[in-house]
Amino acid sequence: MRSPDDLTKLGHALQANGEIENALTKHKRSVAMLEKLHHADAENFMVAHTLALSLEGLGDVSKAKQDFTKALESYRRGLLIEERLNSLAENYELQIKIAQLYFKLG
């Protein structure tokens, strides 16, 4: 069984290789796994941050499929998580990720 982080990385690699449907499947599995972990421990910074990154990956694949509604939904969900994490402990890395997500949202 692959970890959520492995699934996200695999999703990115598959998307870069043009395998959009397989990438979508991997990102969806990663998000589902991370949502369960996040629900069990909402205060776990790494789980929350990895969930936000997985949501961004899901948004990227949705955008590649021209499913802009799903892409925007995924980006917004990831952005909310990153903003919450940044409000708990300001972090330049998080602020850069937040700026990137705002850019993707237009």
PDB file of N, CA, C and O in Angstrom, residues 71-97:
ATOM      1  N   ALA A  71     -11.191  22.110 -10.276  1.00  0.00           N
ATOM      2  CA  ALA A  71      -9.864  22.681 -10.026  1.00  0.00           C
ATOM      3  C   ALA A  71      -9.964  23.812  -9.004  1.00  0.00           C
ATOM      4  O   ALA A  71      -9.205  23.842  -8.033  1.00  0.00           O
ATOM      5  N   LEU A  72     -10.893  24.736  -9.219  1.00  0.00           N
ATOM      6  CA  LEU A  72     -11.057  25.858  -8.291  1.00  0.00           C
ATOM      7  C   LEU A  72     -11.436  25.376  -6.893  1.00  0.00           C
ATOM      8  O   LEU A  72     -10.922  25.881  -5.894  1.00  0.00           O
ATOM      9  N   GLU A  73     -12.306  24.379  -6.823  1.00  0.00           N
ATOM     10  CA  GLU A  73     -12.718  23.834  -5.528  1.00  0.00           C
ATOM     11  C   GLU A  73     -11.512  23.239  -4.789  1.00  0.00           C
ATOM     12  O   GLU A  73     -11.318  23.490  -3.597  1.00  0.00           O
ATOM     13  N   SER A  74     -10.687  22.493  -5.502  1.00  0.00           N
ATOM     14  CA  SER A  74      -9.507  21.882  -4.881  1.00  0.00           C
ATOM     15  C   SER A  74      -8.514  22.941  -4.435  1.00  0.00           C
ATOM     16  O   SER A  74      -7.974  22.866  -3.329  1.00  0.00           O
ATOM     17  N   TYR A  75      -8.256  23.929  -5.289  1.00  0.00           N
ATOM     18  CA  TYR A  75      -7.327  25.001  -4.928  1.00  0.00           C
ATOM     19  C   TYR A  75      -7.828  25.766  -3.704  1.00  0.00           C
ATOM     20  O   TYR A  75      -7.058  26.087  -2.807  1.00  0.00           O
ATOM     21  N   ARG A  76      -9.126  26.066  -3.673  1.00  0.00           N
ATOM     22  CA  ARG A  76      -9.680  26.814  -2.534  1.00  0.00           C
ATOM     23  C   ARG A  76      -9.561  26.023  -1.234  1.00  0.00           C
ATOM     24  O   ARG A  76      -9.231  26.580  -0.196  1.00  0.00           O
ATOM     25  N   ARG A  77      -9.856  24.736  -1.302  1.00  0.00           N
ATOM     26  CA  ARG A  77      -9.749  23.902  -0.095  1.00  0.00           C
ATOM     27  C   ARG A  77      -8.307  23.867   0.403  1.00  0.00           C
ATOM     28  O   ARG A  77      -8.054  23.985   1.599  1.00  0.00           O
ATOM     29  N   GLY A  78      -7.366  23.696  -0.515  1.00  0.00           N
ATOM     30  CA  GLY A  78      -5.957  23.698  -0.131  1.00  0.00           C
ATOM     31  C   GLY A  78      -5.537  25.040   0.441  1.00  0.00           C
ATOM     32  O   GLY A  78      -4.800  25.101   1.437  1.00  0.00           O
ATOM     33  N   LEU A  79      -6.022  26.107  -0.160  1.00  0.00           N
ATOM     34  CA  LEU A  79      -5.698  27.452   0.310  1.00  0.00           C
ATOM     35  C   LEU A  79      -6.212  27.681   1.733  1.00  0.00           C
ATOM     36  O   LEU A  79      -5.489  28.224   2.574  1.00  0.00           O
ATOM     37  N   LEU A  80      -7.419  27.250   2.019  1.00  0.00           N
ATOM     38  CA  LEU A  80      -7.967  27.413   3.369  1.00  0.00           C
ATOM     39  C   LEU A  80      -7.112  26.692   4.403  1.00  0.00           C
ATOM     40  O   LEU A  80      -6.870  27.219   5.495  1.00  0.00           O
ATOM     41  N   ILE A  81      -6.661  25.510   4.054  1.00  0.00           N
ATOM     42  CA  ILE A  81      -5.805  24.754   4.977  1.00  0.00           C
ATOM     43  C   ILE A  81      -4.489  25.482   5.198  1.00  0.00           C
ATOM     44  O   ILE A  81      -4.052  25.659   6.339  1.00  0.00           O
ATOM     45  N   GLU A  82      -3.854  25.912   4.112  1.00  0.00           N
ATOM     46  CA  GLU A  82      -2.556  26.601   4.230  1.00  0.00           C
ATOM     47  C   GLU A  82      -2.694  27.908   5.006  1.00  0.00           C
ATOM     48  O   GLU A  82      -1.823  28.240   5.816  1.00  0.00           O
ATOM     49  N   GLU A  83      -3.773  28.647   4.779  1.00  0.00           N
ATOM     50  CA  GLU A  83      -3.973  29.894   5.521  1.00  0.00           C
ATOM     51  C   GLU A  83      -4.173  29.623   7.013  1.00  0.00           C
ATOM     52  O   GLU A  83      -3.664  30.357   7.851  1.00  0.00           O
ATOM     53  N   ARG A  84      -4.903  28.548   7.347  1.00  0.00           N
ATOM     54  CA  ARG A  84      -5.096  28.200   8.757  1.00  0.00           C
ATOM     55  C   ARG A  84      -3.759  27.829   9.392  1.00  0.00           C
ATOM     56  O   ARG A  84      -3.434  28.284  10.490  1.00  0.00           O
ATOM     57  N   LEU A  85      -2.969  27.036   8.683  1.00  0.00           N
ATOM     58  CA  LEU A  85      -1.659  26.658   9.213  1.00  0.00           C
ATOM     59  C   LEU A  85      -0.770  27.885   9.402  1.00  0.00           C
ATOM     60  O   LEU A  85      -0.063  27.998  10.404  1.00  0.00           O
ATOM     61  N   ASN A  86      -0.806  28.794   8.444  1.00  0.00           N
ATOM     62  CA  ASN A  86       0.024  29.994   8.539  1.00  0.00           C
ATOM     63  C   ASN A  86      -0.425  30.892   9.695  1.00  0.00           C
ATOM     64  O   ASN A  86       0.400  31.533  10.329  1.00  0.00           O
ATOM     65  N   SER A  87      -1.722  30.904   9.979  1.00  0.00           N
ATOM     66  CA  SER A  87      -2.197  31.733  11.088  1.00  0.00           C
ATOM     67  C   SER A  87      -1.745  31.170  12.433  1.00  0.00           C
ATOM     68  O   SER A  87      -1.613  31.901  13.405  1.00  0.00           O
ATOM     69  N   LEU A  88      -1.501  29.860  12.481  1.00  0.00           N
ATOM     70  CA  LEU A  88      -1.040  29.235  13.719  1.00  0.00           C
ATOM     71  C   LEU A  88       0.443  29.495  13.966  1.00  0.00           C
ATOM     72  O   LEU A  88       0.868  29.645  15.098  1.00  0.00           O
ATOM     73  N   ALA A  89       1.209  29.507  12.905  1.00  0.00           N
ATOM     74  CA  ALA A  89       2.660  29.730  13.018  1.00  0.00           C
ATOM     75  C   ALA A  89       3.144  30.286  11.694  1.00  0.00           C
ATOM     76  O   ALA A  89       3.290  29.541  10.725  1.00  0.00           O
ATOM     77  N   GLU A  90       3.328  31.595  11.628  1.00  0.00           N
ATOM     78  CA  GLU A  90       3.753  32.204  10.368  1.00  0.00           C
ATOM     79  C   GLU A  90       5.025  31.538   9.869  1.00  0.00           C
ATOM     80  O   GLU A  90       5.972  31.338  10.617  1.00  0.00           O
ATOM     81  N   ASN A  91       4.991  31.228   8.611  1.00  0.00           N
ATOM     82  CA  ASN A  91       6.061  30.452   8.001  1.00  0.00           C
ATOM     83  C   ASN A  91       6.206  30.925   6.563  1.00  0.00           C
ATOM     84  O   ASN A  91       5.239  30.917   5.813  1.00  0.00           O
ATOM     85  N   TYR A  92       7.403  31.330   6.171  1.00  0.00           N
ATOM     86  CA  TYR A  92       7.606  31.856   4.821  1.00  0.00           C
ATOM     87  C   TYR A  92       7.311  30.813   3.747  1.00  0.00           C
ATOM     88  O   TYR A  92       6.784  31.141   2.690  1.00  0.00           O
ATOM     89  N   GLU A  93       7.616  29.561   4.034  1.00  0.00           N
ATOM     90  CA  GLU A  93       7.324  28.508   3.061  1.00  0.00           C
ATOM     91  C   GLU A  93       5.814  28.413   2.820  1.00  0.00           C
ATOM     92  O   GLU A  93       5.366  28.271   1.683  1.00  0.00           O
ATOM     93  N   LEU A  94       5.040  28.504   3.897  1.00  0.00           N
ATOM     94  CA  LEU A  94       3.586  28.488   3.758  1.00  0.00           C
ATOM     95  C   LEU A  94       3.095  29.717   3.024  1.00  0.00           C
ATOM     96  O   LEU A  94       2.174  29.642   2.209  1.00  0.00           O
ATOM     97  N   GLN A  95       3.701  30.867   3.298  1.00  0.00           N
ATOM     98  CA  GLN A  95       3.276  32.095   2.637  1.00  0.00           C
ATOM     99  C   GLN A  95       3.532  32.025   1.134  1.00  0.00           C
ATOM    100  O   GLN A  95       2.724  32.507   0.335  1.00  0.00           O
ATOM    101  N   ILE A  96       4.624  31.396   0.749  1.00  0.00           N
ATOM    102  CA  ILE A  96       4.905  31.204  -0.682  1.00  0.00           C
ATOM    103  C   ILE A  96       3.856  30.285  -1.293  1.00  0.00           C
ATOM    104  O   ILE A  96       3.335  30.551  -2.381  1.00  0.00           O
ATOM    105  N   LYS A  97       3.517  29.195  -0.611  1.00  0.00           N
ATOM    106  CA  LYS A  97       2.499  28.260  -1.115  1.00  0.00           C
ATOM    107  C   LYS A  97       1.152  28.956  -1.226  1.00  0.00           C
ATOM    108  O   LYS A  97       0.423  28.764  -2.200  1.00  0.00           O
TER     109      LYS A  97
END
